[in-house]
Amino acid sequence: MRTERVNTHHRHYSEILDALKICFPSPVSNPVMDGYFVHTLSCFLDRVDGLKSASPILGSTLDGDYSAQRALPMPERMSSIEQITAMLADYCRGMVVWAHPNAQANVIPPPTIASITAFIASAIYNPNIIWDEYSARFAEAEIEAVAMLADLVGYERESAGGVFTFGGTGTILYGLKLALEKISGGRAMHEGIRKPYKILASGVSHYSRVNAAGWLGLGTENLVTVPTTLQNEMSLTHLESELRRRFEAGEEVAAIIATLGTTDAFGIDDLAAIADIRDALAEEYRLPYRPHLHADAVIGWPWSVFKDYDFELNPLGFHARTLRSLQDSVERIGLLHRADSIGLDFHKTGYVPYVSSAVLVKNRDDLALLSRDPAQMPYLYQFGHYHPGLFTLECSRSGAGALAALANLRLLGKEGYRVILGHSVEMSERLRELLEELDFVHILNGGNFGPVTLFRLYPPGTAAAAAYRRELTDPAYADILERHNRFNREIFDRMHAKAVKGEGVLLSWTDAYRDAGRGNGRIAAIKSFIMSPWTDRRTIDRVVDQVWRAWEVCGPGFSA
Ligand SMILES: *Cc1c(COP(=O)(O)O)cnc(C)c1O
């Protein structure tokens, strides 16, 4: 009885402290404790392994009812590392295994072992790359990764700069903030934004521009949407007329966002042409400033590795369709240096864990527009030689993203990225080839080149291509468009339910591939985004087969 009381209620804190120390990696060399650490990771991996199956989902899927979770109090007592390890493994239930050959869900990559190790290194030693005093060589990793990326996109490394930040949204925020400081002569930071500066971007650019404009205090009503072509790229004629209209009205355009690799369809804006139009009109209207050109290349940037691929010799042996696709992509993505700033995500097509994003600027000096006075940060920067914290938005800024990016840049090199991206494109071109043979399927982004394919199925007796054309052009067709959306959703749901059970390939869904225009509503689509190096031709055959089967089951109920 007495022992029990001592054990549970009246232990001196120093006893508990001893147990608590075991919860930390040993601060001094201690192979036994290191062994315990590795054992813990290994137990975790082993438990998660038990959740793997033919399904691309770990364990069972979840019911999404969070009421019990919302009622949880904080526990009174400590748990053991073993209990928490088991708990952590359990929290992986329901996760998609992004590398699974049966996963073609979205632009979410399986991270490499090297980039995961970089995150572990960062988790153990906890670098804050606010300045080199707190991050030592992690700061160097950021400088090196930025240098490699600047070289890759064709910036002059002597004058270019950049930092890692909190996601693609952060890169857009930086791009727009720079634009606002440039156009206001550096006054926006102190005086606030005093004019309704305009930001132009295409209708299929990412919604993070809306966040950035709202959070920067510019106001979302100052975002101007430039219409897109059917290839999901900014219409240049509309861009020009929109710019002219603004300049003639005396409005000031702070920035143009070009998207190189749109989220849904891999549309690629013609950055060089946009830069030319910007320059020519700035001359013509004798603007005292030049609208800042930000390239949102968070998805498309790694295609730059094909800039110096020998497409004639084709040493990697890609098929003709793949070569054409890669060549067409790099024709535009290869000109990223025309932008004043660029956003690049490693946690998308860079095969690094969340969050790892870099924003590059052509002129490092631009970043000075974001600096605060060191006097406002008295407890920082007394030592060291690298002080990005003088201008970064973040104060605490993890070194994980930069080190993991560097790890993959070195691990994969141009060759590795060419192979993994080339393979993804090769597989998606194969998928397109097979889908094109089915007369009830229409590929929506047929003119885009990348690892993503969006397609729509039509009920028996409906000619796919003609129906799609009417959906885009015929106002009398709005109801039928909606019916077709439902038809596709039913087929998607059916395939999804099977894929989750391990009986098919997991695809995804978009409610709005694009606006049909003329108030016809939005075109929904089934989406295949290929990222896994384990996706092979058999998997592609499987997708086509499951599309066929689901269509056969759902078709009759929807016949005209
Ligand atoms: C994903 C995405 C973003 C936003 O990036 P996050 O890392 O999710 O914040 C911005 N632009 C494009 C084109 C994207 O696909």
Coordinates of C-alpha atoms and ligand atoms in Angstrom, one line a residue:
M1 CA 0.0 0.0 0.0
R2 CA 2.7 2.4 1.0
T3 CA 4.9 1.5 -2.0
E4 CA 1.9 2.1 -4.3
R5 CA 1.4 5.6 -2.8
V6 CA 5.0 6.5 -3.2
N7 CA 5.0 5.2 -6.8
T8 CA 2.0 7.0 -8.0
H9 CA 1.6 10.1 -5.9
H10 CA 4.5 11.0 -3.8
R11 CA 7.6 10.5 -5.8
H12 CA 10.2 13.1 -5.4
Y13 CA 10.6 15.0 -8.6
S14 CA 14.2 13.9 -9.0
E15 CA 13.0 10.3 -9.5
I16 CA 10.7 11.4 -12.2
L17 CA 13.4 13.5 -13.7
D18 CA 15.5 10.4 -14.2
A19 CA 12.7 8.8 -16.1
L20 CA 12.2 12.0 -18.1
K21 CA 15.9 12.1 -19.2
I22 CA 15.3 8.8 -21.0
C23 CA 12.9 10.6 -23.2
F24 CA 15.7 12.7 -24.8
P25 CA 18.5 11.6 -27.0
S26 CA 21.7 11.5 -25.0
P27 CA 23.6 14.8 -25.0
V28 CA 27.0 13.0 -24.7
S29 CA 28.3 10.0 -26.5
N30 CA 26.3 7.1 -25.2
P31 CA 26.0 4.2 -27.6
V32 CA 23.5 2.4 -25.3
M33 CA 21.1 5.3 -25.4
D34 CA 21.7 5.8 -29.1
G35 CA 20.8 2.2 -29.5
Y36 CA 17.5 2.9 -27.6
F37 CA 16.8 5.8 -29.9
V38 CA 17.4 3.7 -33.1
H39 CA 15.4 0.9 -31.5
T40 CA 12.5 3.3 -31.0
L41 CA 12.5 4.4 -34.6
S42 CA 12.8 0.8 -35.7
C43 CA 9.8 -0.2 -33.5
F44 CA 7.9 2.7 -35.1
L45 CA 8.7 1.5 -38.7
D46 CA 7.9 -2.1 -37.7
R47 CA 4.4 -1.1 -36.4
V48 CA 3.6 1.0 -39.4
D49 CA 4.8 -1.9 -41.6
G50 CA 2.0 -3.9 -40.1
L51 CA -0.5 -1.4 -41.6
K52 CA 0.7 -1.9 -45.2
S53 CA -1.3 -3.9 -47.8
A54 CA -2.3 -4.0 -51.5
S55 CA -4.2 -0.8 -50.7
P56 CA -2.3 2.5 -51.0
I57 CA -3.8 3.5 -47.7
L58 CA -2.1 2.5 -44.3
G59 CA -4.6 0.4 -42.3
S60 CA -8.2 1.2 -42.5
T61 CA -9.7 4.6 -43.5
L62 CA -11.2 6.8 -40.9
D63 CA -14.7 7.9 -40.2
G64 CA -14.0 11.6 -39.8
D65 CA -16.1 12.0 -36.6
Y66 CA -14.0 14.1 -34.2
S67 CA -16.4 14.5 -31.3
A68 CA -14.5 12.1 -28.9
Q69 CA -11.2 13.8 -29.9
R70 CA -12.6 17.3 -29.1
A71 CA -13.5 16.2 -25.6
L72 CA -10.0 15.1 -24.6
P73 CA -8.3 16.6 -21.5
M74 CA -4.6 16.8 -21.1
P75 CA -3.3 13.7 -19.3
E76 CA -2.1 14.0 -15.7
R77 CA 0.7 11.5 -15.9
M78 CA 3.7 10.8 -18.1
S79 CA 3.6 7.9 -20.6
S80 CA 6.4 5.7 -21.8
I81 CA 8.3 6.2 -25.0
E82 CA 7.0 2.7 -26.0
Q83 CA 3.4 3.8 -25.5
I84 CA 3.8 6.9 -27.5
T85 CA 5.7 5.1 -30.3
A86 CA 2.7 2.8 -30.6
M87 CA 0.4 5.8 -30.6
L88 CA 2.4 7.6 -33.3
A89 CA 2.3 4.6 -35.5
D90 CA -1.4 4.4 -35.0
Y91 CA -1.7 8.1 -36.1
C92 CA -0.3 7.0 -39.5
R93 CA -3.4 4.9 -40.1
G94 CA -5.4 6.3 -43.0
M95 CA -2.3 7.9 -44.6
V96 CA -1.9 7.4 -48.4
V97 CA 1.5 5.8 -49.1
W98 CA 2.5 8.3 -51.8
A99 CA 5.1 6.0 -53.2
H100 CA 2.6 3.1 -53.6
P101 CA 2.3 2.0 -57.2
N102 CA -1.5 2.2 -56.8
A103 CA -1.4 5.9 -55.7
Q104 CA -1.9 8.6 -58.3
A105 CA -3.6 11.0 -56.1
N106 CA -2.1 14.4 -56.2
V107 CA 1.1 16.5 -56.3
I108 CA 2.3 15.0 -53.0
P109 CA 5.6 13.2 -53.3
P110 CA 7.1 10.3 -51.4
P111 CA 10.2 11.8 -49.8
T112 CA 13.6 10.3 -50.3
I113 CA 15.5 8.6 -47.4
A114 CA 18.1 11.4 -47.6
S115 CA 15.6 14.2 -47.3
I116 CA 13.9 12.3 -44.4
T117 CA 17.3 12.0 -42.7
A118 CA 17.8 15.7 -43.1
F119 CA 14.6 16.3 -41.3
I120 CA 15.7 13.9 -38.6
A121 CA 19.0 15.7 -38.3
S122 CA 17.2 18.9 -38.0
A123 CA 14.7 17.5 -35.5
I124 CA 17.6 16.3 -33.3
Y125 CA 19.8 19.4 -33.4
N126 CA 17.1 21.9 -33.9
P127 CA 18.7 24.6 -36.1
N128 CA 17.0 27.9 -36.4
I129 CA 18.3 29.5 -39.6
I130 CA 17.3 32.9 -38.4
W131 CA 21.1 33.4 -38.3
D132 CA 24.2 31.3 -38.4
E133 CA 24.9 31.6 -34.7
Y134 CA 21.9 29.2 -34.1
S135 CA 22.2 27.1 -37.1
A136 CA 25.9 26.7 -38.0
R137 CA 26.2 24.7 -41.2
F138 CA 22.4 24.6 -41.7
A139 CA 22.8 28.2 -42.8
E140 CA 25.5 27.1 -45.2
A141 CA 23.0 24.5 -46.6
E142 CA 20.6 27.2 -47.3
I143 CA 23.2 29.3 -49.0
E144 CA 24.3 26.3 -51.1
A145 CA 20.8 25.2 -52.0
V146 CA 19.9 28.8 -53.1
A147 CA 23.1 29.0 -55.1
M148 CA 22.4 25.7 -56.9
L149 CA 18.8 26.7 -57.6
A150 CA 19.9 30.1 -58.9
D151 CA 22.3 28.4 -61.2
L152 CA 19.7 25.9 -62.3
V153 CA 17.1 28.6 -63.2
G154 CA 19.8 30.8 -64.9
Y155 CA 20.1 33.6 -62.4
E156 CA 23.6 35.3 -62.0
R157 CA 24.7 33.7 -58.7
E158 CA 26.8 36.8 -57.8
S159 CA 23.7 39.0 -57.7
A160 CA 20.8 36.5 -56.9
G161 CA 19.6 35.6 -53.5
G162 CA 16.9 33.6 -51.7
V163 CA 15.7 32.0 -48.6
F164 CA 13.6 29.0 -47.6
T165 CA 10.2 29.8 -46.2
F166 CA 6.9 28.3 -45.1
G167 CA 5.5 26.9 -48.3
G168 CA 4.6 28.0 -51.8
T169 CA 2.2 30.4 -50.2
G170 CA 5.2 32.0 -48.4
T171 CA 7.0 32.3 -51.8
I172 CA 4.1 34.2 -53.3
L173 CA 3.9 36.4 -50.2
Y174 CA 7.5 37.3 -50.6
G175 CA 7.1 38.0 -54.3
L176 CA 4.2 40.3 -53.7
K177 CA 5.7 42.0 -50.7
L178 CA 8.8 42.8 -52.8
A179 CA 6.6 44.1 -55.5
L180 CA 4.7 46.4 -53.1
E181 CA 8.0 47.7 -51.6
K182 CA 9.5 48.3 -55.0
I183 CA 6.6 50.2 -56.4
S184 CA 6.1 52.3 -53.2
G185 CA 9.8 53.1 -53.0
G186 CA 10.2 51.1 -49.9
R187 CA 7.5 53.0 -48.0
A188 CA 4.9 50.3 -47.7
M189 CA 6.7 48.7 -44.8
H190 CA 6.4 51.9 -42.7
E191 CA 3.4 53.8 -44.0
G192 CA 1.3 50.8 -45.1
I193 CA -0.1 50.4 -48.5
R194 CA -1.6 53.7 -49.6
K195 CA -2.7 53.0 -53.1
P196 CA -4.9 50.3 -54.7
Y197 CA -1.9 48.7 -56.5
K198 CA -3.0 45.9 -58.9
I199 CA -1.7 42.3 -59.1
L200 CA -2.4 40.4 -62.3
A201 CA -2.5 36.6 -62.5
S202 CA -4.3 34.1 -64.6
G203 CA -7.7 32.5 -63.7
V204 CA -6.0 29.1 -63.0
S205 CA -3.2 30.5 -60.9
H206 CA -3.1 29.3 -57.3
Y207 CA -5.5 30.8 -54.7
S208 CA -2.5 31.6 -52.5
R209 CA -2.4 34.9 -54.3
V210 CA -5.8 35.6 -52.7
N211 CA -4.3 34.9 -49.2
A212 CA -1.2 37.0 -49.9
A213 CA -3.2 40.0 -51.2
G214 CA -5.6 39.8 -48.2
W215 CA -3.0 39.2 -45.5
L216 CA -0.6 41.9 -46.9
G217 CA -3.4 44.4 -46.5
L218 CA -3.5 45.1 -50.2
G219 CA -7.1 43.7 -50.5
T220 CA -8.2 40.9 -52.7
E221 CA -10.3 43.3 -54.8
N222 CA -7.0 44.5 -56.2
L223 CA -6.3 41.1 -57.8
V224 CA -7.0 41.2 -61.5
T225 CA -7.8 37.9 -63.2
V226 CA -6.5 37.4 -66.7
P227 CA -8.4 34.8 -68.7
T228 CA -6.7 31.6 -69.7
T229 CA -6.5 29.7 -73.0
L230 CA -7.8 26.2 -73.3
Q231 CA -4.2 25.2 -72.6
N232 CA -4.6 26.6 -69.1
E233 CA -2.1 29.4 -69.7
M234 CA -2.5 33.1 -69.4
S235 CA -3.9 34.6 -72.5
L236 CA -1.3 37.1 -73.8
T237 CA -3.8 39.2 -75.7
H238 CA -5.9 39.6 -72.6
L239 CA -2.8 40.4 -70.5
E240 CA -1.8 43.1 -72.9
S241 CA -5.3 44.7 -73.1
E242 CA -5.7 44.5 -69.3
L243 CA -2.4 46.2 -68.7
R244 CA -3.2 48.9 -71.3
R245 CA -6.5 49.5 -69.7
R246 CA -4.9 49.9 -66.2
F247 CA -2.1 52.2 -67.4
E248 CA -4.5 54.4 -69.4
A249 CA -6.7 54.7 -66.3
G250 CA -3.6 55.8 -64.3
E251 CA -3.6 52.7 -62.2
E252 CA -0.4 51.2 -60.9
V253 CA 0.4 47.5 -61.5
A254 CA 2.7 46.2 -58.7
A255 CA 3.1 42.7 -60.0
I256 CA 2.3 40.1 -62.5
I257 CA 2.3 36.5 -61.3
A258 CA 3.1 33.9 -64.0
T259 CA 2.3 30.3 -63.1
L260 CA 4.7 27.7 -64.5
G261 CA 2.9 24.5 -63.7
T262 CA -0.6 25.1 -62.6
T263 CA -1.9 22.9 -59.7
D264 CA -4.5 21.0 -61.5
A265 CA -3.5 20.8 -65.1
F266 CA 0.2 21.7 -65.4
G267 CA -0.5 24.7 -67.5
I268 CA 2.6 26.7 -68.2
D269 CA 2.4 30.5 -68.7
D270 CA 4.7 32.0 -71.4
L271 CA 6.9 33.8 -69.0
A272 CA 9.3 35.3 -71.6
A273 CA 6.4 36.7 -73.6
I274 CA 4.9 38.1 -70.4
A275 CA 8.2 39.8 -69.5
D276 CA 8.4 41.2 -73.1
I277 CA 4.9 42.7 -72.9
R278 CA 5.6 44.1 -69.4
D279 CA 8.8 45.7 -70.7
A280 CA 7.3 47.1 -73.9
L281 CA 4.3 48.6 -72.2
A282 CA 6.5 50.1 -69.4
E283 CA 8.4 51.9 -72.1
E284 CA 5.4 52.9 -74.1
Y285 CA 3.6 54.4 -71.1
R286 CA 6.8 55.8 -69.7
L287 CA 6.2 54.2 -66.3
P288 CA 8.6 55.4 -63.6
Y289 CA 8.6 51.7 -62.3
R290 CA 8.4 48.3 -63.8
P291 CA 5.7 45.8 -62.6
H292 CA 7.4 43.0 -60.6
L293 CA 7.3 39.7 -62.4
H294 CA 6.9 36.8 -60.0
A295 CA 7.1 33.2 -61.4
D296 CA 5.0 30.8 -59.4
A297 CA 7.1 27.7 -60.4
V298 CA 6.5 25.8 -57.2
I299 CA 5.5 22.7 -59.2
G300 CA 7.3 23.2 -62.5
W301 CA 10.8 24.3 -61.4
P302 CA 12.5 20.9 -61.5
W303 CA 11.8 20.6 -65.2
S304 CA 14.7 23.0 -65.5
V305 CA 17.0 20.0 -65.3
F306 CA 16.0 19.2 -68.9
K307 CA 17.6 22.5 -70.1
D308 CA 20.8 20.7 -70.8
Y309 CA 19.4 17.3 -71.7
D310 CA 20.4 16.1 -75.2
F311 CA 17.0 15.6 -76.8
E312 CA 18.5 14.5 -80.1
L313 CA 20.6 11.8 -78.6
N314 CA 18.0 11.0 -75.9
P315 CA 20.5 9.0 -73.7
L316 CA 17.8 8.1 -71.2
G317 CA 15.7 6.5 -73.9
F318 CA 12.4 8.2 -73.3
H319 CA 9.6 7.6 -75.8
A320 CA 8.8 10.1 -78.5
R321 CA 5.7 11.4 -76.8
T322 CA 7.6 11.9 -73.5
L323 CA 10.4 13.7 -75.3
R324 CA 8.0 16.1 -76.9
S325 CA 6.3 16.8 -73.6
L326 CA 9.5 17.4 -71.8
Q327 CA 10.9 19.5 -74.5
D328 CA 7.7 21.6 -74.7
S329 CA 7.8 22.1 -70.9
V330 CA 11.4 23.1 -70.7
E331 CA 11.0 25.5 -73.6
R332 CA 9.1 27.7 -71.1
I333 CA 10.4 26.6 -67.7
G334 CA 13.9 27.0 -69.1
L335 CA 13.4 30.7 -69.2
L336 CA 12.7 31.2 -65.4
H337 CA 15.5 33.7 -65.2
R338 CA 13.2 36.2 -66.9
A339 CA 11.3 36.5 -63.6
D340 CA 12.3 39.0 -60.9
S341 CA 11.4 36.4 -58.2
I342 CA 10.6 32.7 -58.3
G343 CA 8.8 30.3 -55.9
L344 CA 10.0 26.7 -55.8
D345 CA 8.5 23.9 -53.6
F346 CA 10.6 20.9 -52.7
H347 CA 7.6 19.3 -50.9
K348 CA 5.9 18.9 -54.3
T349 CA 7.9 17.8 -57.3
G350 CA 11.2 18.0 -55.3
Y351 CA 10.5 14.8 -53.3
V352 CA 11.2 16.3 -49.9
P353 CA 8.9 16.2 -46.8
Y354 CA 6.7 19.2 -45.9
V355 CA 7.6 22.0 -45.5
S356 CA 10.4 22.9 -47.9
S357 CA 10.0 25.9 -50.2
A358 CA 12.5 28.4 -51.6
V359 CA 11.9 31.9 -52.9
L360 CA 14.7 33.2 -55.2
V361 CA 15.2 36.8 -56.2
K362 CA 17.2 37.9 -59.2
N363 CA 18.6 40.9 -57.3
R364 CA 19.6 40.1 -53.8
D365 CA 19.5 43.8 -53.1
D366 CA 15.8 43.7 -53.4
L367 CA 15.7 41.8 -50.1
A368 CA 17.1 44.8 -48.3
L369 CA 13.7 46.4 -48.9
L370 CA 12.3 43.9 -46.4
S371 CA 14.9 44.5 -43.7
R372 CA 14.2 45.7 -40.3
D373 CA 16.6 47.8 -38.3
P374 CA 18.9 45.6 -36.2
A375 CA 18.2 47.9 -33.3
Q376 CA 14.7 46.4 -33.2
M377 CA 16.2 43.0 -32.5
P378 CA 18.6 43.7 -29.6
Y379 CA 19.0 40.1 -28.6
L380 CA 20.1 38.8 -32.0
Y381 CA 23.0 39.2 -34.4
Q382 CA 25.8 40.1 -32.1
F383 CA 27.8 37.3 -33.8
G384 CA 28.1 35.4 -37.0
H385 CA 28.1 36.3 -40.7
Y386 CA 24.8 35.3 -42.1
H387 CA 21.7 37.1 -40.9
P388 CA 18.7 36.3 -43.0
G389 CA 16.6 37.0 -39.9
L390 CA 17.0 40.7 -40.7
F391 CA 14.6 40.4 -43.6
T392 CA 12.7 37.1 -43.3
L393 CA 9.1 37.2 -42.2
E394 CA 9.7 34.3 -39.9
C395 CA 11.6 34.7 -36.7
S396 CA 12.1 31.0 -35.8
R397 CA 12.8 29.3 -39.2
S398 CA 13.5 25.6 -39.2
G399 CA 16.7 24.5 -41.0
A400 CA 15.0 21.2 -42.0
G401 CA 13.6 22.4 -45.3
A402 CA 16.9 23.9 -46.6
L403 CA 19.0 20.9 -45.6
A404 CA 16.5 18.4 -47.0
A405 CA 16.4 20.3 -50.3
L406 CA 20.2 20.3 -50.4
A407 CA 20.2 16.6 -49.6
N408 CA 18.0 15.9 -52.6
L409 CA 19.8 18.3 -55.0
R410 CA 22.9 16.3 -54.2
L411 CA 21.4 12.9 -54.0
L412 CA 19.5 13.1 -57.2
G413 CA 21.4 15.7 -59.2
K414 CA 20.1 16.6 -62.6
E415 CA 20.3 13.0 -63.6
G416 CA 18.1 11.7 -60.8
Y417 CA 15.5 14.4 -61.3
R418 CA 15.5 13.8 -65.1
V419 CA 14.8 10.1 -64.5
I420 CA 12.1 10.5 -61.8
L421 CA 10.2 13.3 -63.6
G422 CA 10.8 11.8 -67.0
H423 CA 9.4 8.5 -65.8
S424 CA 6.3 10.2 -64.3
V425 CA 5.7 12.0 -67.6
E426 CA 6.4 8.8 -69.5
M427 CA 3.7 7.0 -67.5
S428 CA 1.2 9.8 -67.8
E429 CA 1.8 9.9 -71.6
R430 CA 1.1 6.2 -71.6
L431 CA -2.1 6.7 -69.7
R432 CA -3.2 9.4 -72.2
E433 CA -2.4 7.2 -75.1
L434 CA -4.6 4.4 -73.8
L435 CA -7.4 6.8 -72.7
E436 CA -7.4 8.4 -76.1
E437 CA -8.5 5.1 -77.6
L438 CA -11.7 5.1 -75.5
D439 CA -14.4 7.1 -77.3
F440 CA -16.3 7.8 -74.1
V441 CA -13.3 9.6 -72.5
H442 CA -12.2 13.1 -73.1
I443 CA -8.8 14.3 -71.8
L444 CA -9.2 17.9 -70.7
N445 CA -5.6 19.0 -70.4
G446 CA -4.5 17.3 -73.7
G447 CA -2.4 20.3 -74.6
N448 CA -0.5 20.3 -71.3
F449 CA 2.7 18.5 -70.6
G450 CA 3.3 17.0 -67.2
P451 CA 2.7 14.1 -64.9
V452 CA -1.0 15.0 -64.4
T453 CA -3.9 13.9 -66.6
L454 CA -7.5 15.2 -66.2
F455 CA -10.2 13.4 -67.9
R456 CA -14.0 13.2 -68.1
L457 CA -16.2 10.3 -69.0
Y458 CA -19.5 10.6 -70.9
P459 CA -22.5 8.3 -70.8
P460 CA -23.0 5.7 -73.5
G461 CA -24.3 7.3 -76.7
T462 CA -22.6 10.6 -76.1
A463 CA -19.7 11.6 -78.3
A464 CA -17.1 12.7 -75.7
A465 CA -15.2 15.4 -77.6
A466 CA -18.3 17.0 -79.0
A467 CA -20.1 17.0 -75.7
Y468 CA -17.1 18.7 -74.0
R469 CA -17.1 21.4 -76.7
R470 CA -20.8 22.0 -76.1
E471 CA -20.2 22.2 -72.3
L472 CA -17.7 25.0 -72.9
T473 CA -19.7 26.9 -75.5
D474 CA -23.5 26.1 -75.4
P475 CA -25.5 27.9 -72.7
A476 CA -28.4 25.5 -73.3
Y477 CA -26.1 22.7 -72.2
A478 CA -25.6 23.8 -68.6
D479 CA -28.0 21.2 -67.1
I480 CA -26.4 18.4 -69.1
L481 CA -22.9 19.6 -68.0
E482 CA -24.1 19.3 -64.4
R483 CA -25.5 15.8 -65.1
H484 CA -22.1 14.8 -66.6
N485 CA -20.4 16.1 -63.5
R486 CA -22.6 13.8 -61.4
F487 CA -21.9 10.9 -63.8
N488 CA -18.2 11.4 -63.4
R489 CA -18.5 11.7 -59.6
E490 CA -20.4 8.4 -59.4
I491 CA -17.7 6.7 -61.4
F492 CA -15.0 8.3 -59.4
D493 CA -16.6 7.3 -56.1
R494 CA -16.9 3.7 -57.3
M495 CA -13.2 3.5 -58.3
H496 CA -12.2 5.3 -55.1
A497 CA -14.1 2.8 -52.9
K498 CA -12.3 -0.1 -54.7
A499 CA -8.9 1.5 -54.6
V500 CA -9.1 2.0 -50.9
K501 CA -9.8 -1.7 -50.5
G502 CA -6.7 -2.5 -52.5
E503 CA -8.7 -3.4 -55.6
G504 CA -7.5 -0.6 -57.9
V505 CA -5.5 2.6 -58.3
L506 CA -6.3 5.6 -56.2
L507 CA -7.0 8.6 -58.4
S508 CA -8.3 12.0 -57.3
W509 CA -11.1 14.5 -58.2
T510 CA -11.4 18.1 -58.9
D511 CA -14.7 20.0 -58.7
A512 CA -13.5 22.7 -60.9
Y513 CA -11.0 21.9 -63.5
R514 CA -12.1 25.2 -65.0
D515 CA -15.1 27.4 -65.4
A516 CA -17.1 26.4 -68.4
G517 CA -17.7 30.1 -69.1
R518 CA -21.0 31.7 -70.0
G519 CA -22.4 30.9 -66.6
N520 CA -22.5 27.2 -67.5
G521 CA -20.9 26.2 -64.2
R522 CA -17.7 24.4 -63.5
I523 CA -16.2 21.4 -65.3
A524 CA -15.3 18.7 -62.8
A525 CA -12.8 16.0 -63.6
I526 CA -11.1 12.8 -62.6
K527 CA -7.4 13.4 -62.0
S528 CA -4.3 11.1 -62.2
F529 CA -1.2 12.7 -60.8
I530 CA 1.8 10.4 -61.1
M531 CA 4.7 10.9 -58.8
S532 CA 5.8 7.5 -57.6
P533 CA 8.9 5.9 -59.2
W534 CA 7.1 2.6 -58.6
T535 CA 4.3 3.4 -61.1
D536 CA 4.7 1.1 -64.1
R537 CA 3.0 0.2 -67.3
R538 CA 1.0 -2.5 -65.4
T539 CA -0.4 0.1 -63.1
I540 CA -1.4 2.3 -66.1
D541 CA -3.2 -0.7 -67.7
R542 CA -5.0 -1.1 -64.4
V543 CA -6.2 2.5 -64.4
V544 CA -7.6 2.1 -67.9
D545 CA -9.2 -1.2 -67.0
Q546 CA -10.9 0.2 -63.9
V547 CA -12.2 3.2 -65.8
W548 CA -13.7 0.8 -68.3
R549 CA -15.4 -1.3 -65.7
A550 CA -16.8 1.6 -63.7
W551 CA -18.1 3.2 -66.8
E552 CA -19.8 -0.1 -67.8
V553 CA -21.5 -0.3 -64.5
C554 CA -22.6 3.4 -64.2
G555 CA -23.2 4.0 -67.8
P556 CA -26.7 2.5 -68.4
G557 CA -28.3 4.5 -65.6
F558 CA -27.2 7.7 -67.3
S559 CA -27.9 6.9 -70.9
A560 CA -29.5 9.7 -72.9
Ligands
LIG1 C1 0.6 24.3 -54.1 C2 0.7 25.5 -54.9 C3 0.9 26.7 -54.2 C4 0.9 26.9 -52.7 O1 2.0 26.2 -52.2 P1 1.9 25.6 -50.7 O2 3.3 25.0 -50.5 O3 0.8 24.6 -50.7 O4 1.7 26.8 -49.8 C5 1.1 27.9 -55.0 N1 1.1 27.8 -56.3 C6 0.9 26.6 -57.0 C7 0.9 26.6 -58.5 C8 0.7 25.5 -56.3 O5 0.5 24.3 -56.9

